[in-house]
Every structure is written in C-alpha cells, then in structure tokens.
mmCIF file of C-alpha atoms in Angstrom:
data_model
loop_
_atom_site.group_PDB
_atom_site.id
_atom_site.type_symbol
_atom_site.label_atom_id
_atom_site.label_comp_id
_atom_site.label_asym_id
_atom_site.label_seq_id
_atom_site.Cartn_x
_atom_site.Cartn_y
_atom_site.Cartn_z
ATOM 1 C CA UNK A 1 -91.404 33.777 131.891
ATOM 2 C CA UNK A 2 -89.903 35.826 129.130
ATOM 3 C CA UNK A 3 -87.676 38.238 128.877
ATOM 4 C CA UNK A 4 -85.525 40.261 131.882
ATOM 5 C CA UNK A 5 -86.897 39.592 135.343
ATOM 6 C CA UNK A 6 -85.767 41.884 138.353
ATOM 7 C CA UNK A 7 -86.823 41.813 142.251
ATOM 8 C CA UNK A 8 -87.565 43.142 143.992
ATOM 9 C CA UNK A 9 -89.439 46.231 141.746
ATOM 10 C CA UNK A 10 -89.082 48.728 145.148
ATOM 11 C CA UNK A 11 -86.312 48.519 147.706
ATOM 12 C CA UNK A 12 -85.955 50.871 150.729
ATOM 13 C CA UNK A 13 -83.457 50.208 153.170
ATOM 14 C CA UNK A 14 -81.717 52.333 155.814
ATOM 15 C CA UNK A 15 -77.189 53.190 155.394
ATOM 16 C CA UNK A 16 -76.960 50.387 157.628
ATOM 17 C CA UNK A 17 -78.734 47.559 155.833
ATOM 18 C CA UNK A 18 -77.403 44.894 153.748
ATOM 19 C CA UNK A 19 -79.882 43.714 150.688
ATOM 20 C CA UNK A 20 -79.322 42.505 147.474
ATOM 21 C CA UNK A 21 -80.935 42.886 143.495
ATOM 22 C CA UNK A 22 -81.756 39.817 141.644
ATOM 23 C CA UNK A 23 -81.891 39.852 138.118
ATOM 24 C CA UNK A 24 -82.891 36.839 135.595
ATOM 25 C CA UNK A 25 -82.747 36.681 132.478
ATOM 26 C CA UNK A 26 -84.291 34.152 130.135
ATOM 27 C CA UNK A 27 -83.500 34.940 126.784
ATOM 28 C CA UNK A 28 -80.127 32.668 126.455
ATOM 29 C CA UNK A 29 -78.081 35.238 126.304
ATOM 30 C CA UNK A 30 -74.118 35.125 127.269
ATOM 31 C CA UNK A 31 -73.505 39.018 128.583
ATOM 32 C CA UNK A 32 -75.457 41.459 131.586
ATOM 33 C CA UNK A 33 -75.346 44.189 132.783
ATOM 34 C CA UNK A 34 -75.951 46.702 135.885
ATOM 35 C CA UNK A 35 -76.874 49.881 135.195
ATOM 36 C CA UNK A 36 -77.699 53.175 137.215
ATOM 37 C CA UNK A 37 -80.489 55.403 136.507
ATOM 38 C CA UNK A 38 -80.694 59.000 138.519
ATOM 39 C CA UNK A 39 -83.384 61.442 137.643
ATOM 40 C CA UNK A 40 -82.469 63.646 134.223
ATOM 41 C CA UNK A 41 -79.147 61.670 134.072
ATOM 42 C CA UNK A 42 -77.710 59.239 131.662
ATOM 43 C CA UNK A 43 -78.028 55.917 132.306
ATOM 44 C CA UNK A 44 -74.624 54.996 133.972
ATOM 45 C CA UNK A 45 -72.578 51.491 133.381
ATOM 46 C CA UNK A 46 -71.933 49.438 136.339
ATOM 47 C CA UNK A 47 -70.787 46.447 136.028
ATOM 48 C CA UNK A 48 -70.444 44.187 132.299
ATOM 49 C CA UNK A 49 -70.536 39.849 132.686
ATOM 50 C CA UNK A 50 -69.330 38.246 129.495
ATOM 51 C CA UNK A 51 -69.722 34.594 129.922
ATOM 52 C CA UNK A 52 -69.653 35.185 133.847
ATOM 53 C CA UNK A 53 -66.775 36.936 133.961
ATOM 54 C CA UNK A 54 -66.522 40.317 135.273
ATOM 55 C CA UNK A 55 -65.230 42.352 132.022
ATOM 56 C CA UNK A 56 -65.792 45.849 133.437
ATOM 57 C CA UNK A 57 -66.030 47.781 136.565
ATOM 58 C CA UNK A 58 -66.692 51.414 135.890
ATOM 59 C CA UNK A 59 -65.339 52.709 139.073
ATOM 60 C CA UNK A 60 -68.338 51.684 141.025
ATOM 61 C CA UNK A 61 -67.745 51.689 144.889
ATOM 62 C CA UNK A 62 -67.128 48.749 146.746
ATOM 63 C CA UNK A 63 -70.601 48.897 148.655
ATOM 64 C CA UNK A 64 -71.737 48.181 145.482
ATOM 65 C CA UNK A 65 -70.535 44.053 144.791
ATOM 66 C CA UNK A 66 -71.817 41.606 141.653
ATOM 67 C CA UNK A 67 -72.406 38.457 141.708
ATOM 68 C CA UNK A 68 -73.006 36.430 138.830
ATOM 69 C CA UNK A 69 -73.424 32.521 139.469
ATOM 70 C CA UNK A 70 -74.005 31.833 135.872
ATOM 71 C CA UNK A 71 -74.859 33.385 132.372
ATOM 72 C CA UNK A 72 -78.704 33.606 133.416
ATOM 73 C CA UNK A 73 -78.398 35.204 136.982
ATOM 74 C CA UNK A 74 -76.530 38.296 138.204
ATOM 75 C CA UNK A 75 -77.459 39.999 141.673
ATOM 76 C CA UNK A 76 -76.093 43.731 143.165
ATOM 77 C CA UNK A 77 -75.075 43.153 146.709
ATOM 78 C CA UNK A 78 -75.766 46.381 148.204
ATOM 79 C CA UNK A 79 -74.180 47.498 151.683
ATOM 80 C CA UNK A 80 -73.763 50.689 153.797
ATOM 81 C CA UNK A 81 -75.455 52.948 151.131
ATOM 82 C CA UNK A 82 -75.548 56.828 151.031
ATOM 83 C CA UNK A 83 -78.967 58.623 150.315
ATOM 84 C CA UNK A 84 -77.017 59.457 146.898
ATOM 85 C CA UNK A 85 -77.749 56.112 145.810
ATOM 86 C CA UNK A 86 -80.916 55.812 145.436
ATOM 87 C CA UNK A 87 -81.677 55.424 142.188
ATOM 88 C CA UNK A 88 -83.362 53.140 139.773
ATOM 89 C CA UNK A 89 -81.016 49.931 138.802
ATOM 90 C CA UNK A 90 -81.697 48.279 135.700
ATOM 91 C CA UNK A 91 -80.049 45.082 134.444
ATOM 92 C CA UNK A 92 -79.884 43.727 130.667
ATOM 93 C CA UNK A 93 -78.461 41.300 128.674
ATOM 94 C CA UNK A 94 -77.268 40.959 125.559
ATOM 95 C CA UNK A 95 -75.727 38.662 122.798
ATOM 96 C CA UNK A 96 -72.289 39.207 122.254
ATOM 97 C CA UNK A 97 -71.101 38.318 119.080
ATOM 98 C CA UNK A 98 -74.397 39.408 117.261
ATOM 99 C CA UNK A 99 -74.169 42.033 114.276
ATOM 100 C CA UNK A 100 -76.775 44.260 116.486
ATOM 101 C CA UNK A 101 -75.577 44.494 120.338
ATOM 102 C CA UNK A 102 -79.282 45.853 121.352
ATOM 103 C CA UNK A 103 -79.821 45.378 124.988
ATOM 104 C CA UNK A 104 -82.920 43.773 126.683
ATOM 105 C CA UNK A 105 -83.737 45.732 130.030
ATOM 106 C CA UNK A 106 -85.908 44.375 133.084
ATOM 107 C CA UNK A 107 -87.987 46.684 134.642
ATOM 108 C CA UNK A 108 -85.538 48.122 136.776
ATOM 109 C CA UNK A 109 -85.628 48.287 140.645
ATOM 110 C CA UNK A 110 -86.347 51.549 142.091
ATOM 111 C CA UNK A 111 -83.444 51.679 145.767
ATOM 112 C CA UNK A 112 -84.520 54.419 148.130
ATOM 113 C CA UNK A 113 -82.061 54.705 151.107
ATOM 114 C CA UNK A 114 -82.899 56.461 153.904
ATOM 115 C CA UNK B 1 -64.939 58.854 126.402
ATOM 116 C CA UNK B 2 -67.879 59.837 124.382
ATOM 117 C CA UNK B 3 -70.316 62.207 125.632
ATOM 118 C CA UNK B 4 -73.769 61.923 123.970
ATOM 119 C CA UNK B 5 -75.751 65.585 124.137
ATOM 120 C CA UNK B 6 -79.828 64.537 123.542
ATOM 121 C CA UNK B 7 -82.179 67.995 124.086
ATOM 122 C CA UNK B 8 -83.175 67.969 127.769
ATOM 123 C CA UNK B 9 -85.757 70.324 127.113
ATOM 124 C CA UNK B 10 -89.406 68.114 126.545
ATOM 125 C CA UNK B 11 -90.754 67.705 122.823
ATOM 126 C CA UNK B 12 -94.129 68.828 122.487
ATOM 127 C CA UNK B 13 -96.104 68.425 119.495
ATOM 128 C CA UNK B 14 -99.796 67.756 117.826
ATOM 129 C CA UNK B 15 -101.201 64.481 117.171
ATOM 130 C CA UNK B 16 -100.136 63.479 113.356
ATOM 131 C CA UNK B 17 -97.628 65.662 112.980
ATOM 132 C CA UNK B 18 -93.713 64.323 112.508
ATOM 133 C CA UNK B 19 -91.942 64.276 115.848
ATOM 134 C CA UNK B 20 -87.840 64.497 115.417
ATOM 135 C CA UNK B 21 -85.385 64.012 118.405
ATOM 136 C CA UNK B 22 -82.066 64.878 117.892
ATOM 137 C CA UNK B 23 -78.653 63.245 118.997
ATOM 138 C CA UNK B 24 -75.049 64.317 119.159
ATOM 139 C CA UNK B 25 -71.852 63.103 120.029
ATOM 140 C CA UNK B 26 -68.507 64.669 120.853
ATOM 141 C CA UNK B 27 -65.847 61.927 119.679
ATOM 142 C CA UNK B 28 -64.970 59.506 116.902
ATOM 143 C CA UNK B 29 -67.549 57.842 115.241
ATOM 144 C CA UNK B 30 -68.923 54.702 116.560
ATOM 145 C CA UNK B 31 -69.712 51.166 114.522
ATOM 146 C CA UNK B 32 -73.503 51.736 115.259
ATOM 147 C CA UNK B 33 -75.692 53.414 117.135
ATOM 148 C CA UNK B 34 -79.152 52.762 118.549
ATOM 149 C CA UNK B 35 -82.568 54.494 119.998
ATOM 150 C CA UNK B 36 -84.665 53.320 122.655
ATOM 151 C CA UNK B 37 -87.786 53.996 124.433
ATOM 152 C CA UNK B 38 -88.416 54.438 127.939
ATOM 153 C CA UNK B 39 -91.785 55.187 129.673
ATOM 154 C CA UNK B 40 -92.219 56.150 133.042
ATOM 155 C CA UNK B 41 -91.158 53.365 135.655
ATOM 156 C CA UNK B 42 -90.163 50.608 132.951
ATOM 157 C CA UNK B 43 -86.675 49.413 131.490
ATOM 158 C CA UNK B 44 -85.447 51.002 128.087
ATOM 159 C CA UNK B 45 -86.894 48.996 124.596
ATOM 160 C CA UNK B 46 -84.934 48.821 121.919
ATOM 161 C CA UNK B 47 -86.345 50.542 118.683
ATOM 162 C CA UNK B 48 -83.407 50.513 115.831
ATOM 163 C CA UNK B 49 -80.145 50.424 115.190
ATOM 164 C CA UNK B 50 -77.767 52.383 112.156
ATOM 165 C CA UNK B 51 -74.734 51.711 111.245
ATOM 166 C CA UNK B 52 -71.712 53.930 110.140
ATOM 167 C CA UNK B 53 -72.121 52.978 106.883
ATOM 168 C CA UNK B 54 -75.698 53.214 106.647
ATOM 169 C CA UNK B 55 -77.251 57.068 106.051
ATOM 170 C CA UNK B 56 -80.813 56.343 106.985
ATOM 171 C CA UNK B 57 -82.954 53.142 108.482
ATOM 172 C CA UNK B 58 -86.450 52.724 108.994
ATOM 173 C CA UNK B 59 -88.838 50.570 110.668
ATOM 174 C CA UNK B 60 -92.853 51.272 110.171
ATOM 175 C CA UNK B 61 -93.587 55.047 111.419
ATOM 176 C CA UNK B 62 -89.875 55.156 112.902
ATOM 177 C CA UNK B 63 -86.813 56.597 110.353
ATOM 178 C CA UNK B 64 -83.392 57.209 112.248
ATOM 179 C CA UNK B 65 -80.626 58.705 110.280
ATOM 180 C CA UNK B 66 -76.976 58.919 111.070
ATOM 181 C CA UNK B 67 -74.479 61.569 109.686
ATOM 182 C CA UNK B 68 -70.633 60.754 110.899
ATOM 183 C CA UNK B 69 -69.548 64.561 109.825
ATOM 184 C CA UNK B 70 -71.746 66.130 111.422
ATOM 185 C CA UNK B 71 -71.560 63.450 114.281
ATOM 186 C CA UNK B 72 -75.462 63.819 114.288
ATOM 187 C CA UNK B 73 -78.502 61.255 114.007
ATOM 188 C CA UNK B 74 -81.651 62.364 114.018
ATOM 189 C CA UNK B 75 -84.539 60.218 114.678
ATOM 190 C CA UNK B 76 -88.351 61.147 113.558
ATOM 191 C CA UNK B 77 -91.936 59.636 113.983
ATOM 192 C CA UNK B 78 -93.842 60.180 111.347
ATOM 193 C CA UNK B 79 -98.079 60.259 112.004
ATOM 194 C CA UNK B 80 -97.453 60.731 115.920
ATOM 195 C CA UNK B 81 -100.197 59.647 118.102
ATOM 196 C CA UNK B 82 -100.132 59.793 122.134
ATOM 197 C CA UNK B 83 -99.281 56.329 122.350
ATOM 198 C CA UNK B 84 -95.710 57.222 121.248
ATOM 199 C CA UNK B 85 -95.253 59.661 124.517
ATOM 200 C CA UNK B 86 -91.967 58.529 126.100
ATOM 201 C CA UNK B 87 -88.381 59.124 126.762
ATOM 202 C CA UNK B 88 -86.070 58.290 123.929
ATOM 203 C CA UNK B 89 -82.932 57.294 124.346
ATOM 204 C CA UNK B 90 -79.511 57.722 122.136
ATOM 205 C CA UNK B 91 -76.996 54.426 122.771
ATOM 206 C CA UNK B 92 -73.602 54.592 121.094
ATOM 207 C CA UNK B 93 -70.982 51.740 120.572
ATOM 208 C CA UNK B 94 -67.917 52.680 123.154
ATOM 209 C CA UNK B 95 -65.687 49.790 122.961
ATOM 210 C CA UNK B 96 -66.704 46.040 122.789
ATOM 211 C CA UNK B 97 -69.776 45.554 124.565
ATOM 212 C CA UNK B 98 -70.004 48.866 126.348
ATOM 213 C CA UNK B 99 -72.978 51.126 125.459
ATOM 214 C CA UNK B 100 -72.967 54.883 126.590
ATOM 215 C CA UNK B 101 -76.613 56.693 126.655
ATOM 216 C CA UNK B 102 -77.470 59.893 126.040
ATOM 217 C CA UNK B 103 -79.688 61.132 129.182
ATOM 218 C CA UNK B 104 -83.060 61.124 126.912
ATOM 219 C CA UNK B 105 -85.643 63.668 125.638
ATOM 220 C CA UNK B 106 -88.716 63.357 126.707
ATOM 221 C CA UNK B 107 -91.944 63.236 123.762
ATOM 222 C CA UNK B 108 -95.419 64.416 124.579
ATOM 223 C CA UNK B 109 -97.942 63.746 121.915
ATOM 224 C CA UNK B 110 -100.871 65.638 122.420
ATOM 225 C CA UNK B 111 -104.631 65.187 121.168
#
C-alpha cells in the first residue's frame, strides 16, 4: 500500500461507546496529524506528532486522546462523544524539515454519533 | 492567529474558460502558502505551493500567485474542463509545522 491509510472509512457509535481511528501512513515520513472536518468549516488542527512526540494540542477535549506508537501509526481514541462531533477526521503526514511542508491526507473517516 | 477568508459562495463557470479562486488572509505574511483539492468524500491533494518571495508559480493548467500587500493569492485554471470540479483549499504556514485552511470554495465546471 501507498500513501495514507485510515479505518475504518464510516464510524457510528452511540455517547456511550468507546472506539478508536487508525491511521497508517507509508510514505516514511517523521510528522501526523489529526484533523477535523465539519460541513462548510475549515479544516480544524487536532493534534501534531513530530517524531512521536505530541508537539501540539489545539485545545481538543479530553474525549478526544492520541496515540501514536511510532512515526508510521497514530490512532484517535474516541470516548463519550456529543452529536457535535460528528464529523469527518482526516489524518496526514508530512516531512518536516523539507523546503515544501505539503501534507498527504488519507481518506478521512466520516464519525456519526448518535 | 491567522484567519484565512476563501469565497463560500460556489464558482460556476463554462467549460474552457479560466476559473480563478481567490484567498485572503488577515495577519502577517506567512513563509509559503499552498492550494489543495478536495472532492466529495476524499482527503485534501496537494496542488502547489508559493513562497513569499515568489510573485507567481505554475504547474501545467494551474498558476497560483501570491501578493504579501495585498495579503492576497489568487489561484486560476486555465482551459477548465469538468474534471477539475472540486473544493479548493487555501493552507497557510502558522508556525513550524502548523497549517491553517481556509474553509474552501467550491468549483463547478460545466459542459
């Protein structure tokens, strides 16, 4: 595989349900990202992994927790969600370092909570 | 923090004509800043990049160009065809790593 993988593609899950978001990438790359998509809004930053570490938290609540294991994988724990959430969550990566800084999306995974 | 203002309203326009999307942004300047594409249920692409340094960039049918006074870039597609129907997006340089999007205007080519 190439490229930004995420599963699941669809997620619906009640307030009370625990899931998570996987997301792969396979492009070598040493930084991802989580980022929320709501209709006719600007894509918002989440959370930023530079070498693993967590370098930014943009005020995300805590239902919301990372995880990244190493520089290919990074997962969204999600628990106790509000119908507000649902959204479409896309994680990237990137090349930190490079003169360019373009991202490289997966396909997103469209959350509906009930 | 910046804010990035991209026209909500859709773009509509006839097949071969040049499409141009337009992008502004409230504070300093950035290093760079970049366009993508997104169609309907997929991630963003990337499409180009310009620098602060750089007035104009092009790549095939795509020409973005960036004006720091006016805090301005403006990105056209020349010879549009239907095919190019999508949301684009505006991505500016915050700090570090950190990209901030505009929220997209939408292209419809028609036939």
């Amino acid at each position: 595989e190439t490229g930004v993988t995420q599963t699941p593609r669809h997620l619906v899950m009640g307030m009370t349900n625990k899931k998570s978001l996987k997301c792969e990438q396979h492009l070598g790359h040493n930084a991802m990202y989580w980022y929320k998509q709501s209709a006719k809004k600007p894509l918002e930053l989440m959370f930023v992994y530079n070498f693993k570490e967590q370098t930014e938290n943009n005020s995300v609540p805590s239902r919301f927790s990372p995880e990244c294991p190493n520089s290919s994988h990074l997962f969204l724990h999600l628990h106790t969600l509000q119908p507000e959430d649902s959204a479409l969550y896309l994680c990237a990566s990137s090349q930190v370092g490079t003169s360019t800084g373009e991202l490289f999306f997966g396909e997103g995974s469209r959350l509906t909570v009930l | 923090s910046q804010k990035i203002e991209q026209n909500s309203e859709a773009l509509n326009i006839q097949e071969g004509k040049t499409a141009t999307l337009t992008c502004n942004y409230t504070n300093y300047s950035p290093a760079y800043l970049q366009w993508y594409r997104q169609d309907p249920g997929r991630g963003p692409v990337f499409l180009l990049l310009i620098r602060e340094n750089e007035k104009e960039k092009r790549k095939e049918r795509l020409k973005v160009t960036f004006d720091t006074t006016l805090k301005q870039s403006l990105f056209h597609i020349t010879a549009s065809q239907p095919a190019d129907s999508a949301t684009y997006l505006c991505a500016l340089e915050e700090y570090g790593n950190k990209l901030v999007f505009g929220a997209g205007t939408i292209l419809r080519v028609k036939s």
